[in-house]
């Protein structure tokens, strides 16, 4: 079963992007980095970068005589780490000039702004640690891409640092003139921005002259992260707490101004809405304000905000329930490229929910689009497509067990617990072209169980009940504990299993009354086996209490827990 979207609105403070677990913030951008260079906290770039660029813009001059001082080479050597001046050669002044190093706003130097929270330079907008469900800046490429432009650019930069550049075509060049990228960087992208009062004051003064709302939004997020760092690392906790509160107040003031000014900034509206939805940054929870801000951002075609408006209308958070309006905003968000909206719209059309007519063909199209953008936060479409392709003689899609297994594997590798449990079943029973492989089955069950999946916990209980020679040692205590974990989550099969373990004495001291309580809990959920066991126990009276412990195979056959 797909996740319910009530979970989304109830988890404003997580990443909005995940339809199941609420983790967030990757929107679809229509602008490239080249059009809108990202901005970040001010930094003392120094004059060396500018001076080097200025030298390269001049005309190419012939090399000086050997040993003569050349100010151009000296400057280049200091700034770019170049070698000594080359000796004159046959080409003389006609040789090609060296290319200038990338400019500061080149994509090579663009990085993701998770940096403010995790200790890297912030030159483009993304999530703050306080941001809750916040999508990437509209000045970025679509964050749903598997590999962003920034990542590709940084990889290319790293490759250039590792692979030497071809020598220039100059006769007589005895030393490499390849610029050293380590020395040519005007800003150290690997270091975190300082979180000191002096730097904050400097940043505050420099941002006043910047008219770009994105720059002010980044400044506000920096203040939030600075408050967190200062409060966590301050030696004088009382003073640190007081100063951090001042910074939070200032950040909220900046964000509120951006969200309510004449030309409101949609990112600030979305961020502030999340704060009102969760009570973050000390704000009082106000779902109506949150909904209003989401709606204002959605009017500016903010994809994640459109998705949130849809969720609010579906569940009645901050507004009345309107199924038709919810479906319309899901469609809008999906059309704007929002991955969870694509998945949700696909499921709506597949099932005909929210008053929409069933349209399997369009539904599968949206699910495929969502699957193409799948990531750790949005693996759900992969799993749903896998469920469709595993059905023989399906009128919707072609039956393809191998393709279904591949889809489940992709989702499982992205951490989706339902797919991990599914693969555990496939390798346990040999379905979907998978061989029977206890080792892989236990491994996938374990991955899902460690994340709290009740079905996987119960499946592990079954493996511990019987053991697997050479792979998993049989353990009654582990069998009982894993079953109890699943039973505590309300899984009726697990409740029956705990009752059976208590009745027989597997992993726990034999206790008939304790067993009856668990059987009754399972029976309350219409578990037929629990109902039958209670009936048998009532007829037998106390005779069952003295029953001998069954063999391992009898216990497995009796307690169907997988």
Coordinates of C-alpha atoms in Angstrom, one line a residue:
X1 CA 0.0 0.0 0.0
X2 CA 1.3 3.5 -0.8
X3 CA 2.0 5.9 2.0
X4 CA -0.8 8.1 3.2
X5 CA -0.3 11.8 2.6
X6 CA -1.4 12.7 6.0
X7 CA 2.1 11.9 7.0
X8 CA 3.4 14.7 4.7
X9 CA 1.6 17.6 6.3
X10 CA 2.3 16.2 9.8
X11 CA 6.0 16.4 9.1
X12 CA 6.6 20.0 7.9
X13 CA 10.0 19.9 9.5
X14 CA 11.3 17.1 7.3
X15 CA 12.2 17.1 3.7
X16 CA 9.0 17.8 1.7
X17 CA 10.1 15.7 -1.2
X18 CA 9.3 12.3 0.1
X19 CA 5.7 11.3 -0.2
X20 CA 6.1 8.6 2.5
X21 CA 8.4 10.0 5.1
X22 CA 8.1 13.7 4.5
X23 CA 11.8 14.4 3.7
X24 CA 12.1 17.4 1.4
X25 CA 13.2 20.0 -0.8
X26 CA 14.1 19.6 -4.4
X27 CA 12.2 21.8 -6.8
X28 CA 12.5 22.0 -10.6
X29 CA 14.4 25.0 -11.8
X30 CA 14.0 26.7 -15.2
X31 CA 17.2 28.7 -14.9
X32 CA 20.7 27.6 -15.3
X33 CA 23.7 28.6 -13.2
X34 CA 25.1 30.5 -16.1
X35 CA 22.0 32.7 -16.3
X36 CA 21.8 33.4 -12.6
X37 CA 25.1 33.0 -10.8
X38 CA 24.4 31.8 -7.2
X39 CA 25.2 34.1 -4.3
X40 CA 26.3 33.2 -0.8
X41 CA 27.8 34.7 2.3
X42 CA 30.4 37.4 1.6
X43 CA 33.9 36.2 1.6
X44 CA 37.2 38.0 1.3
X45 CA 38.0 36.8 -2.1
X46 CA 41.2 38.9 -2.2
X47 CA 42.6 40.7 -5.2
X48 CA 44.8 37.9 -6.6
X49 CA 42.0 36.4 -8.7
X50 CA 41.2 39.7 -10.3
X51 CA 44.8 40.5 -11.0
X52 CA 45.4 37.2 -12.7
X53 CA 42.3 37.6 -14.8
X54 CA 43.5 41.1 -15.8
X55 CA 46.9 39.7 -16.9
X56 CA 45.2 37.1 -19.1
X57 CA 43.1 39.7 -20.8
X58 CA 46.1 41.5 -22.1
X59 CA 47.7 40.8 -25.4
X60 CA 50.2 38.0 -25.7
X61 CA 53.8 39.3 -25.5
X62 CA 56.9 37.4 -26.5
X63 CA 58.8 35.6 -23.9
X64 CA 61.7 37.5 -22.3
X65 CA 65.3 36.5 -22.6
X66 CA 66.4 33.7 -20.3
X67 CA 66.9 35.0 -16.8
X68 CA 65.1 38.3 -17.4
X69 CA 62.4 39.4 -15.0
X70 CA 59.0 39.4 -16.4
X71 CA 56.2 40.9 -14.2
X72 CA 53.5 39.0 -16.0
X73 CA 55.1 35.6 -15.3
X74 CA 55.8 36.7 -11.7
X75 CA 52.2 37.6 -11.1
X76 CA 51.0 34.4 -12.7
X77 CA 53.5 32.4 -10.7
X78 CA 52.3 33.9 -7.5
X79 CA 48.6 33.6 -8.2
X80 CA 48.3 30.4 -10.3
X81 CA 51.4 28.5 -9.1
X82 CA 52.9 28.5 -12.6
X83 CA 56.4 27.3 -13.3
X84 CA 59.4 29.6 -14.2
X85 CA 59.2 31.5 -17.5
X86 CA 59.8 29.3 -20.5
X87 CA 62.9 29.7 -22.6
X88 CA 62.3 31.4 -26.0
X89 CA 61.6 29.0 -28.8
X90 CA 61.0 29.0 -32.6
X91 CA 57.3 30.0 -32.2
X92 CA 58.2 33.1 -30.2
X93 CA 55.4 35.5 -29.7
X94 CA 53.1 33.7 -32.2
X95 CA 52.4 30.9 -29.6
X96 CA 48.9 30.7 -28.2
X97 CA 48.2 32.5 -24.9
X98 CA 47.2 30.4 -21.9
X99 CA 43.5 30.3 -21.2
X100 CA 42.2 32.2 -18.2
X101 CA 41.2 30.3 -15.2
X102 CA 37.4 29.8 -14.6
X103 CA 35.7 32.9 -13.1
X104 CA 34.3 32.9 -9.7
X105 CA 30.8 32.5 -11.0
X106 CA 31.7 29.6 -13.3
X107 CA 29.8 26.4 -12.6
X108 CA 33.1 24.9 -11.7
X109 CA 33.0 26.9 -8.5
X110 CA 29.3 26.4 -7.8
X111 CA 28.5 24.3 -4.8
X112 CA 25.3 23.2 -3.0
X113 CA 24.2 25.2 0.0
X114 CA 23.9 22.2 2.3
X115 CA 27.3 23.8 3.1
X116 CA 26.0 26.2 5.7
X117 CA 24.6 23.4 7.8
X118 CA 27.3 20.9 7.3
X119 CA 30.4 23.1 7.2
X120 CA 31.0 24.0 3.6
X121 CA 30.9 27.3 1.7
X122 CA 27.4 28.5 0.8
X123 CA 27.2 29.7 -2.8
X124 CA 23.8 28.4 -3.9
X125 CA 20.5 27.8 -2.2
X126 CA 19.3 24.6 -0.7
X127 CA 18.1 23.3 2.7
X128 CA 19.1 24.8 6.0
X129 CA 19.2 22.5 9.0
X130 CA 16.2 24.4 10.3
X131 CA 14.6 24.7 6.9
X132 CA 12.2 21.8 7.3
X133 CA 10.7 21.0 3.9
X134 CA 12.5 23.5 1.7
X135 CA 13.3 23.0 -1.9
X136 CA 16.3 24.0 -3.9
X137 CA 16.7 27.6 -5.1
X138 CA 14.9 28.5 -8.4
X139 CA 18.4 29.5 -9.6
X140 CA 19.5 25.9 -9.5
X141 CA 18.9 23.2 -12.0
X142 CA 16.1 20.7 -11.1
X143 CA 17.2 19.1 -7.9
X144 CA 15.4 15.9 -8.9
X145 CA 18.2 15.2 -11.3
X146 CA 20.3 12.2 -10.3
X147 CA 23.5 14.2 -10.8
X148 CA 23.3 18.0 -10.4
X149 CA 25.3 20.5 -12.6
X150 CA 27.2 21.5 -9.5
X151 CA 28.2 17.9 -8.7
X152 CA 29.3 17.3 -12.3
X153 CA 31.2 20.5 -12.3
X154 CA 33.0 19.7 -9.1
X155 CA 33.8 16.2 -10.5
X156 CA 35.3 17.8 -13.6
X157 CA 37.3 20.1 -11.4
X158 CA 38.6 17.2 -9.4
X159 CA 39.5 15.4 -12.6
X160 CA 41.5 18.4 -13.8
X161 CA 43.3 18.4 -10.5
X162 CA 44.2 14.7 -11.0
X163 CA 44.8 14.5 -14.8
X164 CA 47.5 16.9 -16.0
X165 CA 46.6 19.3 -18.8
X166 CA 48.3 18.9 -22.2
X167 CA 51.4 20.9 -22.6
X168 CA 51.0 24.2 -24.5
X169 CA 52.5 24.2 -28.0
X170 CA 55.5 26.2 -27.3
X171 CA 58.9 25.1 -28.4
X172 CA 61.5 25.2 -25.8
X173 CA 59.1 25.0 -22.9
X174 CA 61.1 23.2 -20.2
X175 CA 58.7 23.6 -17.3
X176 CA 54.9 22.9 -17.1
X177 CA 52.8 26.0 -17.1
X178 CA 49.7 24.2 -16.1
X179 CA 47.9 26.3 -13.5
X180 CA 47.6 24.7 -10.1
X181 CA 43.9 24.7 -9.3
X182 CA 44.7 24.5 -5.6
X183 CA 46.5 27.9 -5.7
X184 CA 44.2 29.6 -8.3
X185 CA 41.0 29.3 -6.2
X186 CA 39.9 32.7 -5.0
X187 CA 37.7 31.0 -2.3
X188 CA 38.4 27.8 -0.4
X189 CA 35.2 25.8 -1.2
X190 CA 36.0 23.1 1.3
X191 CA 36.1 25.3 4.4
X192 CA 33.0 26.3 6.4
X193 CA 32.0 29.9 6.7
X194 CA 33.1 31.2 10.1
X195 CA 30.4 31.5 12.8
X196 CA 31.8 34.4 14.7
X197 CA 30.3 37.7 15.7
X198 CA 32.9 39.6 13.6
X199 CA 32.0 37.6 10.5
X200 CA 28.3 38.0 11.1
X201 CA 28.6 41.8 11.5
X202 CA 30.6 41.9 8.3
X203 CA 28.1 39.8 6.5
X204 CA 25.3 42.0 7.8
X205 CA 26.9 45.2 6.4
X206 CA 27.7 43.7 3.0
X207 CA 24.2 42.2 2.5
X208 CA 22.6 45.6 2.9
X209 CA 23.8 46.8 -0.5
X210 CA 22.6 43.6 -2.3
X211 CA 19.1 43.9 -3.9
X212 CA 18.9 40.2 -4.6
X213 CA 16.2 38.5 -2.5
X214 CA 18.0 35.2 -2.8
X215 CA 21.1 36.7 -1.2
X216 CA 19.1 37.9 1.7
X217 CA 17.4 34.6 2.1
X218 CA 20.8 32.8 2.2
X219 CA 21.9 35.4 4.8
X220 CA 18.8 34.5 6.9
X221 CA 19.6 30.8 6.7
X222 CA 23.2 31.5 7.6
X223 CA 22.0 33.3 10.7
X224 CA 19.9 30.2 11.7
X225 CA 22.9 27.9 11.3
X226 CA 25.2 30.3 13.0
X227 CA 22.8 30.4 16.0
X228 CA 22.9 26.7 16.2
X229 CA 26.7 26.4 16.0
X230 CA 27.3 29.2 18.5
X231 CA 24.8 27.8 21.0
X232 CA 26.3 24.3 20.6
X233 CA 30.0 25.4 20.8
X234 CA 29.9 28.5 23.0
X235 CA 32.0 28.4 26.2
X236 CA 29.7 30.8 28.0
X237 CA 26.4 29.0 27.5
X238 CA 24.3 31.8 28.9
X239 CA 25.8 34.4 26.6
X240 CA 25.8 32.0 23.7
X241 CA 22.1 31.3 24.2
X242 CA 21.2 34.9 24.4
X243 CA 23.2 35.8 21.2
X244 CA 21.7 32.8 19.3
X245 CA 18.2 34.0 20.2
X246 CA 19.1 37.4 18.8
X247 CA 20.2 35.8 15.5
X248 CA 17.1 33.7 15.2
X249 CA 14.9 36.8 15.7
X250 CA 16.9 38.6 13.0
X251 CA 16.6 35.7 10.6
X252 CA 12.8 35.5 11.1
X253 CA 12.5 39.2 10.5
X254 CA 14.5 38.9 7.2
X255 CA 12.5 35.9 6.0
X256 CA 9.1 37.5 6.9
X257 CA 10.1 40.6 5.1
X258 CA 11.0 38.6 2.0
X259 CA 7.8 36.6 2.2
X260 CA 5.5 39.6 2.6
X261 CA 7.1 42.4 0.5
X262 CA 5.7 43.7 -2.7
X263 CA 7.4 41.2 -4.9
X264 CA 7.4 38.3 -2.4
X265 CA 10.1 35.7 -2.7
X266 CA 8.5 32.3 -3.1
X267 CA 11.4 30.4 -1.3
X268 CA 10.9 32.6 1.8
X269 CA 7.2 32.0 1.7
X270 CA 7.7 28.3 1.6
X271 CA 10.3 28.3 4.3
X272 CA 8.1 30.5 6.6
X273 CA 5.1 28.2 5.9
X274 CA 7.1 25.2 7.1
X275 CA 8.0 27.1 10.3
X276 CA 4.4 27.9 11.0
X277 CA 3.4 24.3 10.3
X278 CA 5.9 22.8 12.7
X279 CA 6.5 25.6 15.2
X280 CA 10.1 25.8 14.2
X281 CA 12.3 28.8 15.2
X282 CA 10.1 29.4 18.2
X283 CA 7.0 30.3 16.1
X284 CA 3.6 29.2 17.3
X285 CA 2.0 26.5 15.2
X286 CA -0.5 28.1 12.8
X287 CA -1.8 25.9 10.0
X288 CA -4.0 28.6 8.5
X289 CA -1.0 30.9 8.1
X290 CA 1.1 28.0 6.8
X291 CA -1.6 27.2 4.2
X292 CA -1.9 30.9 3.1
X293 CA 1.9 31.1 2.6
X294 CA 1.9 27.8 0.7
X295 CA -0.9 29.2 -1.5
X296 CA 1.0 32.4 -2.2
X297 CA 4.1 30.6 -3.2
X298 CA 2.1 28.2 -5.4
X299 CA 0.7 31.2 -7.3
X300 CA 4.3 31.8 -8.3
X301 CA 4.6 28.3 -9.6
X302 CA 6.6 27.0 -6.7
X303 CA 6.3 23.2 -7.2
X304 CA 6.8 22.0 -3.6
X305 CA 4.4 24.7 -2.3
X306 CA 1.8 23.5 -4.9
X307 CA 2.2 20.0 -3.6
X308 CA 1.7 21.2 0.0
X309 CA -1.5 23.1 -1.0
X310 CA -2.8 19.9 -2.5
X311 CA -2.0 18.0 0.7
X312 CA -3.7 20.6 2.9
X313 CA -6.8 20.5 0.7
X314 CA -6.9 16.7 0.8
X315 CA -6.6 16.4 4.6
X316 CA -8.1 19.7 5.7
X317 CA -5.1 21.3 7.3
X318 CA -5.4 25.1 7.5
X319 CA -8.4 25.0 5.1
X320 CA -11.5 22.9 4.5
X321 CA -11.3 19.6 2.7
X322 CA -11.8 19.9 -1.1
X323 CA -10.9 16.8 -3.0
X324 CA -11.3 18.4 -6.4
X325 CA -9.0 21.3 -5.5
X326 CA -6.5 18.9 -4.0
X327 CA -6.4 16.9 -7.2
X328 CA -6.0 20.1 -9.3
X329 CA -3.0 21.2 -7.2
X330 CA -1.4 17.7 -7.3
X331 CA -1.6 18.0 -11.1
X332 CA -0.1 21.5 -11.1
X333 CA 2.8 20.4 -8.9
X334 CA 3.4 17.4 -11.0
X335 CA 3.4 19.5 -14.2
X336 CA 6.0 21.7 -12.5
X337 CA 8.2 18.7 -12.0
X338 CA 7.6 17.8 -8.3
X339 CA 8.5 14.1 -7.9
X340 CA 6.1 13.3 -5.0
X341 CA 3.3 15.0 -6.8
X342 CA 3.9 12.9 -9.9
X343 CA 3.7 9.8 -7.8
X344 CA 0.6 11.0 -5.9
X345 CA -1.2 12.0 -9.2
X346 CA -0.3 8.6 -10.7
X347 CA -1.8 6.8 -7.7
X348 CA -4.9 9.0 -7.8
X349 CA -5.5 8.3 -11.5
X350 CA -4.7 4.6 -11.0
X351 CA -7.3 4.2 -8.3
X352 CA -9.8 6.9 -9.2
X353 CA -9.6 8.6 -5.9
X354 CA -10.3 12.3 -4.9
X355 CA -13.2 12.3 -7.3
X356 CA -11.0 11.7 -10.4
X357 CA -11.9 9.2 -13.1
X358 CA -9.7 6.2 -13.3
X359 CA -7.1 6.6 -16.1
X360 CA -4.6 3.8 -15.9
X361 CA -2.7 4.9 -19.0
X362 CA -2.0 8.4 -17.7
X363 CA -1.4 7.1 -14.2
X364 CA 1.4 4.8 -15.5
X365 CA 2.9 7.7 -17.4
X366 CA 3.1 9.8 -14.3
X367 CA 4.5 6.9 -12.3
X368 CA 7.2 6.3 -14.9
X369 CA 8.1 10.0 -14.8
X370 CA 8.4 9.9 -11.0
X371 CA 10.4 6.7 -11.2
X372 CA 12.9 8.4 -13.6
X373 CA 13.5 11.0 -10.9
X374 CA 13.6 8.5 -8.0
X375 CA 16.1 9.2 -5.2
X376 CA 16.4 8.2 -1.6
X377 CA 13.5 10.5 -0.7
X378 CA 11.3 9.5 -3.5
X379 CA 11.6 5.7 -4.3
X380 CA 7.9 5.0 -4.1
X381 CA 7.1 5.0 -7.9
X382 CA 9.7 2.4 -8.5
X383 CA 8.0 0.1 -6.0
X384 CA 4.5 0.7 -7.4
X385 CA 5.6 0.0 -11.0
X386 CA 7.2 -3.2 -9.7
X387 CA 3.9 -4.3 -8.2
X388 CA 2.2 -3.7 -11.5
X389 CA 4.7 -5.6 -13.6
X390 CA 4.7 -8.7 -11.3
X391 CA 1.0 -9.4 -11.9
X392 CA 0.4 -12.1 -14.6
X393 CA -2.1 -11.3 -17.3
X394 CA -2.4 -7.7 -16.1
X395 CA -4.6 -5.5 -18.3
X396 CA -2.5 -2.4 -17.4
X397 CA 1.1 -3.4 -18.2
X398 CA 3.1 -6.3 -19.6
X399 CA 3.9 -9.1 -17.2
X400 CA 7.7 -8.9 -16.7
X401 CA 9.0 -10.5 -13.5
X402 CA 12.6 -9.7 -14.3
X403 CA 11.8 -6.0 -14.8
X404 CA 9.7 -6.0 -11.6
X405 CA 12.6 -7.5 -9.7
X406 CA 14.9 -4.8 -11.1
X407 CA 12.5 -2.1 -10.1
X408 CA 12.2 -3.5 -6.5
X409 CA 16.0 -3.7 -6.4
X410 CA 16.4 0.0 -7.4
X411 CA 14.0 1.1 -4.8
X412 CA 15.5 -1.2 -2.1
X413 CA 19.0 0.2 -2.9
X414 CA 17.5 3.6 -2.3
X415 CA 16.5 2.5 1.2
X416 CA 12.8 1.9 0.6
X417 CA 11.8 -0.7 3.3
X418 CA 8.8 -2.1 1.4
X419 CA 11.0 -3.0 -1.5
X420 CA 13.7 -4.4 0.8
X421 CA 11.0 -6.7 2.4
X422 CA 9.8 -7.7 -1.0
X423 CA 13.2 -8.8 -2.1
X424 CA 13.6 -10.7 1.1
X425 CA 10.4 -12.7 0.2
X426 CA 11.7 -13.2 -3.4
X427 CA 14.9 -14.7 -2.3
X428 CA 13.2 -16.8 0.4
X429 CA 10.7 -18.4 -1.9
X430 CA 12.4 -18.0 -5.3
X431 CA 9.9 -15.7 -7.0
X432 CA 10.4 -13.1 -9.7
X433 CA 13.3 -14.9 -11.3
X434 CA 15.2 -14.9 -8.0
X435 CA 16.9 -18.1 -6.8
X436 CA 16.2 -19.4 -3.4
X437 CA 19.0 -17.7 -1.4
X438 CA 18.6 -17.7 2.4
X439 CA 21.6 -15.4 2.8
X440 CA 20.2 -12.7 0.5
X441 CA 16.7 -13.1 2.0
X442 CA 18.0 -12.6 5.6
X443 CA 20.1 -9.7 4.4
X444 CA 17.2 -7.8 2.8
X445 CA 14.9 -8.6 5.7
X446 CA 17.5 -7.3 8.1
X447 CA 17.8 -4.0 6.2
X448 CA 14.1 -3.5 6.4
X449 CA 13.7 -4.6 10.0
X450 CA 16.5 -2.3 11.1
X451 CA 14.3 0.6 9.8
X452 CA 11.3 -0.6 11.8
X453 CA 9.3 -2.5 9.1
X454 CA 7.0 -4.8 11.0
X455 CA 6.6 -7.4 8.3
X456 CA 10.4 -7.7 7.9
X457 CA 10.7 -8.0 11.7
X458 CA 8.3 -10.9 11.7
X459 CA 10.0 -12.5 8.8
X460 CA 13.3 -12.4 10.7
X461 CA 11.6 -14.0 13.6
X462 CA 10.7 -16.9 11.3
X463 CA 14.3 -17.2 10.2
X464 CA 15.6 -17.3 13.8
X465 CA 12.9 -19.8 14.7
X466 CA 14.3 -22.3 12.2
X467 CA 17.8 -21.0 11.6
X468 CA 19.8 -21.5 8.4
X469 CA 22.8 -23.8 8.3
X470 CA 26.0 -22.0 7.8
X471 CA 24.2 -18.6 7.6
X472 CA 22.1 -17.9 10.7
X473 CA 22.3 -19.6 14.0
X474 CA 18.9 -20.8 15.4
X475 CA 17.8 -18.7 18.4
X476 CA 14.5 -18.9 20.3
X477 CA 15.2 -15.7 22.1
X478 CA 15.8 -13.8 18.9
X479 CA 12.8 -15.3 17.3
X480 CA 10.6 -14.1 20.2
X481 CA 12.2 -10.6 20.4
X482 CA 11.7 -9.9 16.7
X483 CA 8.1 -11.1 16.8
X484 CA 7.5 -9.0 19.9
X485 CA 8.8 -5.9 18.1
X486 CA 6.4 -6.5 15.2
X487 CA 3.5 -7.2 17.6
X488 CA 4.1 -4.0 19.4
X489 CA 3.5 -2.2 16.1
X490 CA 0.0 -3.8 15.9
X491 CA 0.7 -6.4 13.2
X492 CA -1.9 -9.1 13.8
X493 CA 0.2 -11.9 12.5
X494 CA 3.0 -10.9 14.9
X495 CA 0.5 -10.7 17.8
X496 CA -0.6 -14.3 17.0
X497 CA 3.1 -15.4 16.8
X498 CA 3.8 -13.9 20.2
X499 CA 0.8 -15.7 21.6
X500 CA 2.0 -19.0 20.1
X501 CA 5.5 -18.5 21.5
X502 CA 4.1 -17.8 25.0
X503 CA 1.8 -20.8 24.8
X504 CA 4.5 -23.2 23.7
X505 CA 7.4 -21.6 25.6
X506 CA 9.7 -20.5 22.7
X507 CA 12.0 -17.7 23.7
X508 CA 9.9 -17.0 26.8
X509 CA 8.7 -18.9 29.8
X510 CA 5.5 -20.8 29.0
X511 CA 2.5 -18.6 30.1
X512 CA -1.0 -19.5 29.0
X513 CA -2.7 -16.4 30.3
X514 CA -0.1 -14.2 28.6
X515 CA -0.6 -16.2 25.4
X516 CA -4.4 -15.7 25.6
X517 CA -4.0 -11.9 25.8
X518 CA -2.0 -11.8 22.6
X519 CA -4.4 -14.2 20.9
X520 CA -7.2 -11.8 21.8
X521 CA -5.3 -8.8 20.4
X522 CA -4.8 -10.6 17.1
X523 CA -8.5 -11.9 17.1
X524 CA -9.6 -8.3 17.5
X525 CA -8.1 -7.6 14.1
X526 CA -10.0 -10.6 12.6
X527 CA -7.0 -12.9 12.7
X528 CA -8.6 -16.3 11.9
X529 CA -5.8 -18.4 13.4
X530 CA -6.0 -16.5 16.7
X531 CA -9.8 -17.0 16.8
X532 CA -9.4 -20.7 16.2
X533 CA -6.6 -21.0 18.9
X534 CA -8.8 -19.2 21.5
X535 CA -11.7 -21.6 20.7
X536 CA -9.4 -24.6 21.0
X537 CA -8.0 -23.4 24.3
X538 CA -11.4 -22.8 25.7
X539 CA -12.5 -26.3 24.9
X540 CA -9.3 -27.9 26.1
X541 CA -9.3 -26.0 29.4
X542 CA -5.9 -26.4 31.1
X543 CA -4.8 -29.5 29.1
X544 CA -2.9 -27.4 26.6
X545 CA -0.6 -26.0 29.4
X546 CA 1.2 -29.4 29.7
X547 CA 1.7 -29.9 26.0
X548 CA 5.3 -30.9 25.0
X549 CA 7.4 -28.4 23.2
X550 CA 7.1 -29.1 19.4
X551 CA 10.0 -29.9 17.2
X552 CA 11.5 -27.1 15.1
X553 CA 9.6 -28.1 12.0
X554 CA 6.3 -28.5 13.9
X555 CA 6.8 -25.1 15.4
X556 CA 7.4 -23.5 12.0
X557 CA 4.4 -25.2 10.5
X558 CA 2.2 -24.2 13.4
X559 CA 3.3 -20.6 13.5
X560 CA 2.8 -19.2 10.1
X561 CA 4.6 -15.9 10.5
X562 CA 6.2 -15.2 7.1

